[in-house]
Short mmCIF file of C-alpha atoms in Angstrom, two decimals:
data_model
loop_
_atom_site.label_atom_id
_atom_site.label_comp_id
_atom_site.label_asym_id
_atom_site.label_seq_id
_atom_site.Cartn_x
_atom_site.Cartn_y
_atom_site.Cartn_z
CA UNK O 1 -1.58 25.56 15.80
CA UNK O 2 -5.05 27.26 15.39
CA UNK O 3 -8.20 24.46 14.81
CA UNK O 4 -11.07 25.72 13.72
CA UNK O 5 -13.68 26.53 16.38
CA UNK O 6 -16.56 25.11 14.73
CA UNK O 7 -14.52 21.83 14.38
CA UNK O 8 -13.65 22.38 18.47
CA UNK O 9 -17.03 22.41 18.90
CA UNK O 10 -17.49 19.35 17.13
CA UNK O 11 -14.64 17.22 19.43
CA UNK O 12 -16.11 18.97 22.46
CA UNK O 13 -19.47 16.93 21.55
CA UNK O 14 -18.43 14.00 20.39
CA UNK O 15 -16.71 13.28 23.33
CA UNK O 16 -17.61 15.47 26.26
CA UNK O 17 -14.91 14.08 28.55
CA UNK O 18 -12.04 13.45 26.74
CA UNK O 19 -12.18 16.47 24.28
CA UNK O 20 -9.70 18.49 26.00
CA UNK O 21 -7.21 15.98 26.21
CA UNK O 22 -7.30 15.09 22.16
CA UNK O 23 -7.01 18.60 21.12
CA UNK O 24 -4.20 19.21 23.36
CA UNK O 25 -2.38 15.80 21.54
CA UNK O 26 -3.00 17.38 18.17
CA UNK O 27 -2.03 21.33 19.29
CA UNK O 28 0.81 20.26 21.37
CA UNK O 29 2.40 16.37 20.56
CA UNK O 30 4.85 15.30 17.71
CA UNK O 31 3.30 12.63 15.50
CA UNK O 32 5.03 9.50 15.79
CA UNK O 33 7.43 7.93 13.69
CA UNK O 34 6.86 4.01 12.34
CA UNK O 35 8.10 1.61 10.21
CA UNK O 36 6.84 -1.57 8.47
CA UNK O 37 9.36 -4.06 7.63
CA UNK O 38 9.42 -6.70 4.50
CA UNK O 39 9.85 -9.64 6.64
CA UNK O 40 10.03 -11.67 2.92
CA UNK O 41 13.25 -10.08 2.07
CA UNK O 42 14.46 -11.40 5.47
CA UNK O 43 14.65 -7.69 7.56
CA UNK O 44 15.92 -7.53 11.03
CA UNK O 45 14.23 -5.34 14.08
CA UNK O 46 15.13 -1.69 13.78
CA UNK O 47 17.64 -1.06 16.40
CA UNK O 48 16.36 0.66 19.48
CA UNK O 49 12.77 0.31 18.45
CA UNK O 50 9.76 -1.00 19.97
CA UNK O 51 6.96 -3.42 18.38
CA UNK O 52 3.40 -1.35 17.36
CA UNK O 53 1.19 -3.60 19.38
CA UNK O 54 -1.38 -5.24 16.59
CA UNK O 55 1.48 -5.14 13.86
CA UNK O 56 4.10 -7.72 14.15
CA UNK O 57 6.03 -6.35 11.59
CA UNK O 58 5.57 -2.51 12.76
CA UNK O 59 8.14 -0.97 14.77
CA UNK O 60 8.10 2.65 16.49
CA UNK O 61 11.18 4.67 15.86
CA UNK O 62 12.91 7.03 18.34
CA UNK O 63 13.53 9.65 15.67
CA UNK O 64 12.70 10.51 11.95
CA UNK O 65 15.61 10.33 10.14
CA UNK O 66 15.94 11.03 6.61
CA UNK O 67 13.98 8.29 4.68
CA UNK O 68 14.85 9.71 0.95
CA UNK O 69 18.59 8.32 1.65
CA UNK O 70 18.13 5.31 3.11
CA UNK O 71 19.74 3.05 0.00
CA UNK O 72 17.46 0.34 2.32
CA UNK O 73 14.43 2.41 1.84
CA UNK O 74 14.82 2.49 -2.06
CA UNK O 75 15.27 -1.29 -2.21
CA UNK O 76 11.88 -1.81 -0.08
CA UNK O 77 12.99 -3.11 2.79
CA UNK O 78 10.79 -1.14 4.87
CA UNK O 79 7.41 0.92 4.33
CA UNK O 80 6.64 4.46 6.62
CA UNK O 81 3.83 4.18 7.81
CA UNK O 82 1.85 5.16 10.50
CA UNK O 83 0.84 3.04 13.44
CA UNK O 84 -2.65 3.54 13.32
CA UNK O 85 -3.11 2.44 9.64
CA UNK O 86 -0.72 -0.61 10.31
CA UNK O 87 -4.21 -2.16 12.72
CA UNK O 88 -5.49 -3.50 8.28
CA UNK O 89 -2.72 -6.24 9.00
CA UNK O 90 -4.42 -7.56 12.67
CA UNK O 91 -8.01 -7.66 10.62
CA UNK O 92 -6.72 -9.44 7.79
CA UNK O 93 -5.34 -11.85 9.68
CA UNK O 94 -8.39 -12.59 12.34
CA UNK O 95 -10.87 -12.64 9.57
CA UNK O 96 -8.50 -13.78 6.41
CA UNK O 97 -6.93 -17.99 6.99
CA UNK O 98 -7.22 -18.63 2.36
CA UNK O 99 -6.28 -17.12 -0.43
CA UNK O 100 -8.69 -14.70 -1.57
CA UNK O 101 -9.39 -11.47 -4.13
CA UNK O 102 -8.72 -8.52 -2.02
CA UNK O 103 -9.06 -4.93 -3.74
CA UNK O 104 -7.78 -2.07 -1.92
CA UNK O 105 -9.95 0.61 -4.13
CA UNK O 106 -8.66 4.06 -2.38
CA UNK O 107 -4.75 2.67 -2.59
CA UNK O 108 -2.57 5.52 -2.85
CA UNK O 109 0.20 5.57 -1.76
CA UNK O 110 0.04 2.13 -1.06
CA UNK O 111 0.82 1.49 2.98
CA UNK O 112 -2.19 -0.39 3.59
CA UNK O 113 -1.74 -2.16 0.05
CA UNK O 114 1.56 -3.59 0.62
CA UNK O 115 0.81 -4.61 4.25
CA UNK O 116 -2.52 -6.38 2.94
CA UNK O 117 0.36 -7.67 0.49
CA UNK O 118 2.20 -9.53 3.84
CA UNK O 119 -0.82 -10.37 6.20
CA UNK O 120 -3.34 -11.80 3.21
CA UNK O 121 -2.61 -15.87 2.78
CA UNK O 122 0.12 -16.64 0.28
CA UNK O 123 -1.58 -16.90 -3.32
CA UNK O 124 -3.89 -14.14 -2.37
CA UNK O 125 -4.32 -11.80 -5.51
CA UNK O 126 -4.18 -8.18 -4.52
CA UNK O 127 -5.99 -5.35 -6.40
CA UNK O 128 -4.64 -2.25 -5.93
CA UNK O 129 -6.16 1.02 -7.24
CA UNK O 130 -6.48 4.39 -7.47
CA UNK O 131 -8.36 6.71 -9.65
CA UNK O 132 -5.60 9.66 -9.79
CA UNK O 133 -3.23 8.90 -12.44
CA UNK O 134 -0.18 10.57 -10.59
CA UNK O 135 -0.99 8.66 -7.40
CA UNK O 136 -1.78 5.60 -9.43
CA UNK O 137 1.80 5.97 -10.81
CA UNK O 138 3.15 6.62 -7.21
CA UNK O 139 1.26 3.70 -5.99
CA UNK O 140 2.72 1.57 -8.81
CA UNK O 141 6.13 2.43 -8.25
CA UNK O 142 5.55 1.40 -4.10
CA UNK O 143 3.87 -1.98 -5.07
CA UNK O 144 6.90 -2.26 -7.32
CA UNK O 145 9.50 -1.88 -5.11
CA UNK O 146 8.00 -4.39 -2.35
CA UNK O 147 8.78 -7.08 -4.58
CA UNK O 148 5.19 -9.16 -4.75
CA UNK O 149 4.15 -10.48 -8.21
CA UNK O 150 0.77 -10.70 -7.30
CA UNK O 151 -0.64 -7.65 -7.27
CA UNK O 152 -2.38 -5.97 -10.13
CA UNK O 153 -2.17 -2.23 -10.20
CA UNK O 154 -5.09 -0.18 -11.88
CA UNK O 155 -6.21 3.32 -11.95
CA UNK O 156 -10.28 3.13 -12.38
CA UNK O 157 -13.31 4.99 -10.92
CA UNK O 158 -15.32 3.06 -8.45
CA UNK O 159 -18.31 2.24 -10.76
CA UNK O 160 -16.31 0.63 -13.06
CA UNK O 161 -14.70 -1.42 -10.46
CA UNK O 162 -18.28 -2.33 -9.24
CA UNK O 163 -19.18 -4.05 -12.90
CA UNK O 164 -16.94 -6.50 -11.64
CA UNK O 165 -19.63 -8.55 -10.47
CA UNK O 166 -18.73 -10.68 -7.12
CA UNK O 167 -15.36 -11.03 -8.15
CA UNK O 168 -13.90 -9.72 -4.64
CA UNK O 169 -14.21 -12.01 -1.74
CA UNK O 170 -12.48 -8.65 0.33
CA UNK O 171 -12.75 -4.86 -0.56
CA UNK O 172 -11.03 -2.35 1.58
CA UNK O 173 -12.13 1.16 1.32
CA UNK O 174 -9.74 3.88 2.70
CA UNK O 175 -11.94 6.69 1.48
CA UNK O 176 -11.44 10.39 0.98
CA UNK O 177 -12.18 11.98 4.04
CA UNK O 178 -12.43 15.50 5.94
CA UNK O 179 -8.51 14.44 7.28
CA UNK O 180 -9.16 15.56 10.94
CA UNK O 181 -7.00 12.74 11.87
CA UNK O 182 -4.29 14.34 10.20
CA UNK O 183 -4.15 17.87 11.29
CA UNK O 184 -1.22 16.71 13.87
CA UNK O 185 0.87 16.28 11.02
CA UNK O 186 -0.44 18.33 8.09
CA UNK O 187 -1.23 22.10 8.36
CA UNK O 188 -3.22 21.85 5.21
CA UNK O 189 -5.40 19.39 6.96
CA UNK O 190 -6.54 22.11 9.21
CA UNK O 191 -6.47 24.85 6.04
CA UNK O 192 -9.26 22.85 4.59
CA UNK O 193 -11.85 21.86 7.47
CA UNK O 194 -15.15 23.14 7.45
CA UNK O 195 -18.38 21.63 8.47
CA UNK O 196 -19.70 21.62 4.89
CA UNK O 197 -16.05 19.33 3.92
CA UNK O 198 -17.27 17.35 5.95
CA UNK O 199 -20.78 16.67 4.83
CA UNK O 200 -19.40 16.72 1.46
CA UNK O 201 -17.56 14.01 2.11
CA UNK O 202 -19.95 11.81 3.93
CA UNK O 203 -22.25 11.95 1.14
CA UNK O 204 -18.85 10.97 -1.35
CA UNK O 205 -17.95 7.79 0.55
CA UNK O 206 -22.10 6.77 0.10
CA UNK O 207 -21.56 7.30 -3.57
CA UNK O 208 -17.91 5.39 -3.75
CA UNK O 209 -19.63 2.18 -1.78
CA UNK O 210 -22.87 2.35 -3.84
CA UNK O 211 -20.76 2.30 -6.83
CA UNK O 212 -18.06 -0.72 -5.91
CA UNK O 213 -20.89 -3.00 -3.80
CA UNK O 214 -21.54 -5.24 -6.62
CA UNK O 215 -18.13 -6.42 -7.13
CA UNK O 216 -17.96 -7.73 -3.09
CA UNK O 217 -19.26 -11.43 -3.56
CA UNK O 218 -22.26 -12.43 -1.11
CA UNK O 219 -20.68 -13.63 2.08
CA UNK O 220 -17.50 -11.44 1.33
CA UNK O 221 -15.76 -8.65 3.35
CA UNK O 222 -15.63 -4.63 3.27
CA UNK O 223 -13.14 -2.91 5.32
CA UNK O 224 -14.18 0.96 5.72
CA UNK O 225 -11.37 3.30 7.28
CA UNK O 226 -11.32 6.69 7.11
CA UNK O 227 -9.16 9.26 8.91
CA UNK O 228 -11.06 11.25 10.63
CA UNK O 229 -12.67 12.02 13.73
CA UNK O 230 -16.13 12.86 13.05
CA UNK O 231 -19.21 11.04 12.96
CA UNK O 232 -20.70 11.61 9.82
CA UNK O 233 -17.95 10.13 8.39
CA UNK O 234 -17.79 7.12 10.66
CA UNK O 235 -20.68 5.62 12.54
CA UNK O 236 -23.35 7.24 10.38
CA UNK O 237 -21.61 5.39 7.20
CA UNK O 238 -20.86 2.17 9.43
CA UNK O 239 -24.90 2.14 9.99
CA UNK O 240 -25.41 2.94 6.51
CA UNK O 241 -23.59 0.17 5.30
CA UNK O 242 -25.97 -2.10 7.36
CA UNK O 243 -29.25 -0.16 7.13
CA UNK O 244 -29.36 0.28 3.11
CA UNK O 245 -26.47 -2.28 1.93
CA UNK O 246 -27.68 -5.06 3.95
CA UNK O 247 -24.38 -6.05 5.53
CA UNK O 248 -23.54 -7.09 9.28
CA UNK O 249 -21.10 -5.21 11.37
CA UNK O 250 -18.43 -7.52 12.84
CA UNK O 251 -16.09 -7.72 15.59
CA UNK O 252 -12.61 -6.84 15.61
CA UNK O 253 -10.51 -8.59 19.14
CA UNK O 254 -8.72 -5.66 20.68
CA UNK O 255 -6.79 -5.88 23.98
CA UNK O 256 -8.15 -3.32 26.35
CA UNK O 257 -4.27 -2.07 26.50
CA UNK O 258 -3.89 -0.74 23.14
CA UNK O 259 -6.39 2.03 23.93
CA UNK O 260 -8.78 1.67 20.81
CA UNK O 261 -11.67 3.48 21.54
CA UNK O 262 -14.74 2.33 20.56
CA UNK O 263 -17.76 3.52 18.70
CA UNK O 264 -19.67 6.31 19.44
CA UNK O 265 -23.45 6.93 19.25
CA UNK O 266 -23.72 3.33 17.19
CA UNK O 267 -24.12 -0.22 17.82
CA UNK O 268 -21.78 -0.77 14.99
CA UNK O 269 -18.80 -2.39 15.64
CA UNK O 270 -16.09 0.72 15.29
CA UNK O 271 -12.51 1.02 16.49
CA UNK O 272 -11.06 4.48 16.85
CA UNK O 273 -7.59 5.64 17.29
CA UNK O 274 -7.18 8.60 18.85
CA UNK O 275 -3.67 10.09 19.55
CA UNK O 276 -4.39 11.17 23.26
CA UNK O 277 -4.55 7.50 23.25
CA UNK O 278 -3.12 5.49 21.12
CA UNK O 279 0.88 6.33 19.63
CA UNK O 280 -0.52 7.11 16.34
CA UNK O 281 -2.52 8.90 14.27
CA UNK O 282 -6.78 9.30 13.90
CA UNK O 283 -8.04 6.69 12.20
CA UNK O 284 -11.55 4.71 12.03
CA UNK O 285 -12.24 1.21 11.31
CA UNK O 286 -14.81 -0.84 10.86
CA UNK O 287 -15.77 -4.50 9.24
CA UNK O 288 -19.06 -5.78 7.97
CA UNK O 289 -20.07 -8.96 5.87
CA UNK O 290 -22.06 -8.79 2.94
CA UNK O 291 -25.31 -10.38 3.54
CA UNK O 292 -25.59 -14.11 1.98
CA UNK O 293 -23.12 -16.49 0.56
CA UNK O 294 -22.16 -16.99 -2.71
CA UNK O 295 -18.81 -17.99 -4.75
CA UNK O 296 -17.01 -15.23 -6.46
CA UNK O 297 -17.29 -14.59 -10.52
CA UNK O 298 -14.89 -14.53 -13.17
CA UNK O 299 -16.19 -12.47 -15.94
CA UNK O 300 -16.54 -13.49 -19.47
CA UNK O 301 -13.45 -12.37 -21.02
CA UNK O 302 -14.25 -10.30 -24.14
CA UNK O 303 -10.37 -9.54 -25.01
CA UNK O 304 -8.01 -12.09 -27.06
CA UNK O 305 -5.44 -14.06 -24.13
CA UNK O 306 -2.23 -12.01 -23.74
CA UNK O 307 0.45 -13.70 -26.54
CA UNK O 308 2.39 -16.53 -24.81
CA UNK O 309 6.28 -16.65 -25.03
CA UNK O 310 8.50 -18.92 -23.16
CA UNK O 311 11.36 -16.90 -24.82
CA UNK O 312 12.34 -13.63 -22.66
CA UNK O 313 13.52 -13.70 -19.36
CA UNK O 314 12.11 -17.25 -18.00
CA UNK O 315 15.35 -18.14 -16.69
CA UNK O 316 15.75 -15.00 -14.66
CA UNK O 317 12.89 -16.41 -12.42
CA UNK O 318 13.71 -18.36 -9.52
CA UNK O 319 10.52 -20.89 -9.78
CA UNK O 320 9.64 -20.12 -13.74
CA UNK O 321 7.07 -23.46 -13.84
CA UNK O 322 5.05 -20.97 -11.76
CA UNK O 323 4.68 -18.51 -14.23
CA UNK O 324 3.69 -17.99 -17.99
CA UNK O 325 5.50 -15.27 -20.44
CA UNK O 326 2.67 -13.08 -21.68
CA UNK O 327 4.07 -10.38 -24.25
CA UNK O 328 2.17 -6.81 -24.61
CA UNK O 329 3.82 -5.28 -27.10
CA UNK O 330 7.46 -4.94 -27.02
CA UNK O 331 6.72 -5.95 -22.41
CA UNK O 332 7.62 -9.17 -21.47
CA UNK O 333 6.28 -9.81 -18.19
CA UNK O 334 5.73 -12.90 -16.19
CA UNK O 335 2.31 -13.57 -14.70
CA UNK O 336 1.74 -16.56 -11.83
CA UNK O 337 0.18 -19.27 -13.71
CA UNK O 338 -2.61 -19.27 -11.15
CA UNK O 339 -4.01 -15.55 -11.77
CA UNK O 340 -3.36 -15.43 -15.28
CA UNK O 341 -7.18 -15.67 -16.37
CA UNK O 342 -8.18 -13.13 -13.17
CA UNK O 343 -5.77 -10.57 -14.92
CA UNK O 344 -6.84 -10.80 -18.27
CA UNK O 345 -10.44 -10.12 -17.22
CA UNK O 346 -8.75 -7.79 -14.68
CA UNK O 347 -7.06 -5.88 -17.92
CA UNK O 348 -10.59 -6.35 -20.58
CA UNK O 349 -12.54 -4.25 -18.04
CA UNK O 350 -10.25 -1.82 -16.20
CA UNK O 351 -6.85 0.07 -16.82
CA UNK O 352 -4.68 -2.10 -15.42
CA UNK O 353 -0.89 -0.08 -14.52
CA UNK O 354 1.06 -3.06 -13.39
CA UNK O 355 0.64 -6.42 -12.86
CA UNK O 356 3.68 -9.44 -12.33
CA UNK O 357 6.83 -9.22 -12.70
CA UNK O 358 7.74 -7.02 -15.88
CA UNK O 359 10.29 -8.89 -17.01
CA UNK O 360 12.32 -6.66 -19.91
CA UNK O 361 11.47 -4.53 -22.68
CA UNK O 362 12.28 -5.73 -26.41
CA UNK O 363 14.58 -3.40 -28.29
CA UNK O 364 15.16 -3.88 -31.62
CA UNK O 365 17.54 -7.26 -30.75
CA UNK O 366 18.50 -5.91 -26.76
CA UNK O 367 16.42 -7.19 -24.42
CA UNK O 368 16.51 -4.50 -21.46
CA UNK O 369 16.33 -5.99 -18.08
CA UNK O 370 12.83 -3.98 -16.04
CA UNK O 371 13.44 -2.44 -12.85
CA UNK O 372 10.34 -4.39 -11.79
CA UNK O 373 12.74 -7.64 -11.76
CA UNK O 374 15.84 -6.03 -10.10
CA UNK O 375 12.82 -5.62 -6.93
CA UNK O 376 10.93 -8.50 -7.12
CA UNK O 377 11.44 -11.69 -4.71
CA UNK O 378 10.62 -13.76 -7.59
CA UNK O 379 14.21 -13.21 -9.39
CA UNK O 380 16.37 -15.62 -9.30
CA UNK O 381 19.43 -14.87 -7.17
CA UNK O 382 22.16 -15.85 -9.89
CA UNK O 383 20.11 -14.50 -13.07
CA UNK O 384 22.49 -11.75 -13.25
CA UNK O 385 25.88 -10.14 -11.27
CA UNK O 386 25.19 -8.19 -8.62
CA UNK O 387 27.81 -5.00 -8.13
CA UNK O 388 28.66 -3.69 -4.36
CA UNK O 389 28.45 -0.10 -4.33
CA UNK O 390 29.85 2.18 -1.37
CA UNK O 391 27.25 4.74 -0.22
CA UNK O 392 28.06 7.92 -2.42
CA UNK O 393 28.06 5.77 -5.31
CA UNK O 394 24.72 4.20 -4.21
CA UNK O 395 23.53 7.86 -4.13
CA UNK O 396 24.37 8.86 -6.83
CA UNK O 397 23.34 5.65 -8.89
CA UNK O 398 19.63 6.50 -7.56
CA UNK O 399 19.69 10.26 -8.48
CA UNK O 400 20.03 8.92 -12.01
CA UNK O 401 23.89 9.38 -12.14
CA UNK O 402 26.32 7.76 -14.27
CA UNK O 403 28.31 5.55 -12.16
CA UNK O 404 31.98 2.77 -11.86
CA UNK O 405 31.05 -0.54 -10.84
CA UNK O 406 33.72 -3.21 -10.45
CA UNK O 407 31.77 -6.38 -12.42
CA UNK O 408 31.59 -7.96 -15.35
CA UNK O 409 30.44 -5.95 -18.84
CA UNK O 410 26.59 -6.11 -19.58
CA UNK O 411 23.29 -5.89 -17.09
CA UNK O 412 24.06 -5.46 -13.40
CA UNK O 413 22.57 -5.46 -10.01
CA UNK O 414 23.36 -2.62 -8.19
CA UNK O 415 23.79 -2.79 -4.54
CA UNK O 416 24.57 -1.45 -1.07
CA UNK O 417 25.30 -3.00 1.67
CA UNK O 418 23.47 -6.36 0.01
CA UNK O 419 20.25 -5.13 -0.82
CA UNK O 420 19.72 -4.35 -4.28
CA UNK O 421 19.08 -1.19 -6.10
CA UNK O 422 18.62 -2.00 -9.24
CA UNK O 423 19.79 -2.47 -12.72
CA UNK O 424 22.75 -0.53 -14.73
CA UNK O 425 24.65 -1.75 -18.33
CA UNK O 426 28.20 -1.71 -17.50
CA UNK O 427 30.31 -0.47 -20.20
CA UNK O 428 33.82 -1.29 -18.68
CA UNK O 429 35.02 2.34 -17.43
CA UNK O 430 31.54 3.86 -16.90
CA UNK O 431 27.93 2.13 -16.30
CA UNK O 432 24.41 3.44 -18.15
CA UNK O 433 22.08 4.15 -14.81
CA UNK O 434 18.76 2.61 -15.59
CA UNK O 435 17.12 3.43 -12.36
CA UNK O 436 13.53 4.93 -13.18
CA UNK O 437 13.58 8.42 -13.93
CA UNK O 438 10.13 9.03 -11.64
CA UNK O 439 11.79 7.24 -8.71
CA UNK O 440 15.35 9.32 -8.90
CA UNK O 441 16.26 10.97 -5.43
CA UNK O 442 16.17 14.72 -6.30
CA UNK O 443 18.39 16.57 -3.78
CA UNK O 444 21.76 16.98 -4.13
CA UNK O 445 22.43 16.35 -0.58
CA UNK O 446 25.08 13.93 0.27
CA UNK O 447 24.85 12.82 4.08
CA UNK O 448 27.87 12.31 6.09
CA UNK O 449 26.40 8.93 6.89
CA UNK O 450 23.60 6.63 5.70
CA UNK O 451 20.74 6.59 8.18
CA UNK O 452 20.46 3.51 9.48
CA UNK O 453 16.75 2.70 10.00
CA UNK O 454 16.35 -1.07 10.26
CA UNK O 455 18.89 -4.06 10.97
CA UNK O 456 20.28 -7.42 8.65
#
């Protein structure tokens, strides 16, 4: 690999006696290979792996295997992630002890959304957006198949987001970046530096925290992240965030053996990973408070309530008291009871993707079971039969194939090795795949033997 020698330059400054050895980790070193695990759908340790050191449910793997058929994969048992990023979960969980409002606004493909998902307190409502519709739909499907019914999914530019005002008591910012942390891994990381990326982004991620500041409550959080190296990107934002937005930079605890370098050039509190240090990829940090204190705002809802029904589906919930039946057109999807009125002003402002558990969709007098509810932890475990599936036929049920289960005729769970697929209508001698077309493996590979990534 061939880096740029202006942004050489640029490492060899920033820091002046360690330069050599992080170019060498990202000309030279394999990225490593991590995985999250869903603790809520009761996941054992992968075998032979060891812990990421501020994730407790992060895991190093000794290889990469193939991820795309892992039938445990598909039913979101795990997330791939890197280690680096996993570090949102140890904030969250220093700064984070009630529920709150948390938007992720930069949250495709959703790693740090569904581990904000598992660190935040339980009834914490989750916001997760992005303002590419493809991603957005990407995103949707991850949120989706980690199983939690609170998290709204929406697909909005920042400055709309930010006429939500003080509704967030947490915003995390991922933001586009210059991606010199990636180069390791991505060739087209390296394709695209130049100096003037890299001031183009700077003055982006101004613009994107401009825009979404008023919807942070006084006395609420921001998390800023970016991945890359520069500063620029980095300190010169972190001290823009306190020079012109009025916030405070807080401390993150570290332990001095995780490696987390520090910031550079800034009194800002900053934690950089760096992989000639850290088992993981670049990535900056930083958290600030918003100056004063204030409670957050539920906007004056402007659009009718969503139409109650207590008709479709309510029985296929394990705790249905919890939730109310809101129908959007021919969608029946249950909401928690407690964010109802957050998502309707949540849908009268933004363009909202996803949010609950979509239940089933209404046609004509069939009500067709969503693939939402085959994922989500909220199902009840005897709403319908659930169909064991030996691993070609689990492969082939998720390319979208017509498949033989052995169960009784109508709506099915389909499963491997006990963890659930999704749904199918079995017809007797054949069963009508319903597994979401955008989520259908596309190779026609068939492994000799399922990869085996994490244990029961």
């Amino acid at each position: 690999m061939n880096l740029p020698e202006a942004f050489i330059d640029q490492i060899r400054g920033l820091l002046p006696d360690e330069w050599e050895s992080l170019v060498n980790a990202i000309t030279t070193t394999e990225p490593s290979v991590a995985v999250r695990v869903n603790e809520a759908r009761g996941v054992g340790v992968p075998e032979g792996a060891h812990l990421v050191p501020w994730c407790r449910e992060g895991f190093y793997l000794n290889d990469r295997p193939s991820f795309t058929f892992d039938t445990d994969w598909h039913a979101g048992r795990y997330y791939v992630q890197d280690a680096s990023s996993m570090f949102i979960t140890h904030v969250i969980r220093h700064f984070i002890d009630e529920p709150v409002r948390y938007l992720d606004l930069c949250a495709a493909p959703g790693g740090k959304t569904t581990a904000a998902i598992q660190a935040l307190p339980p009834r914490s409502l989750v916001v997760a957006n992005e303002i590419v519709p493809p991603r957005a739909r990407v995103l949707a499907d991850n949120v989706i198949r980690w199983g939690n019914p609170r998290c709204v999914v929406t697909s909005n530019a920042p400055a709309h987001l930010g006429k939500m005002t003080h509704f967030f008591d947490v915003i995390a910012t991922d933001v586009p970046c210059s991606g010199e942390g990636m180069m390791r891994k991505d060739d087209e990381a390296v394709a695209q530096w130049t100096p003037a990326l890299v001031d183009q982004c700077a003055q982006r991620q101004r613009e994107i925290l401009n825009d979404v500041w008023q919807a942070l409550r006084p006395g609420g959080l921001l998390i800023y992240s970016t991945c890359t190296y520069n500063r620029q990107e980095n300190e010169e934002i972190a001290e823009f965030i306190v020079n012109e937005l009025g916030a405070v930079s807080l401390e993150v605890p570290v332990e001095s053996s995780w490696k987390i370098h520090p910031a550079i050039g800034s009194d800002c509190y900053c934690y950089r990973f760096m992989p000639h240090r850290v088992d993981g990829e670049g990535l900056f940090m930083s958290v600030f408070r918003k100056a004063g204190d204030a409670p957050r705002q539920l906007p004056r809802i402007k659009e009718k309530m969503p139409k109650k029904s207590d008709e479709i589906g309510k029985n296929w919930l394990a705790n249905p008291d919890e939730f109310v039946i809101e129908q959007q057109g021919d969608l029946f999807i249950a909401m928690p009871q407690d964010i109802s009125r957050e998502v309707t002003a949540l849908r009268a402002s933004l363009n909202v993707l996803h949010a609950g558990v979509e239940l089933a969709t209404v046609m004509g007098r069939k009500s067709v079971p969503h693939h939402a509810l085959a994922m989500s932890m909220s199902r009840a475990v005897d709403a319908f039969p659930v169909c064991e599936v030996d691993y070609p036929t689990a492969l082939r049920y998720l390319r979208g194939e017509s498949v033989t289960v052995d169960g009784p005729r109508g709506y099915v769970l389909v499963a491997h090795q006990g963890a659930i697929l999704g749904f199918a209508n079995n017809l007797g001698n054949r069963a009508n795949n319903l597994y979401p077309k955008p989520q259908r493996i596309l190779s026609t590979h068939l492994p000799d033997v399922r990869p085996v990534v994490i244990g029961r």
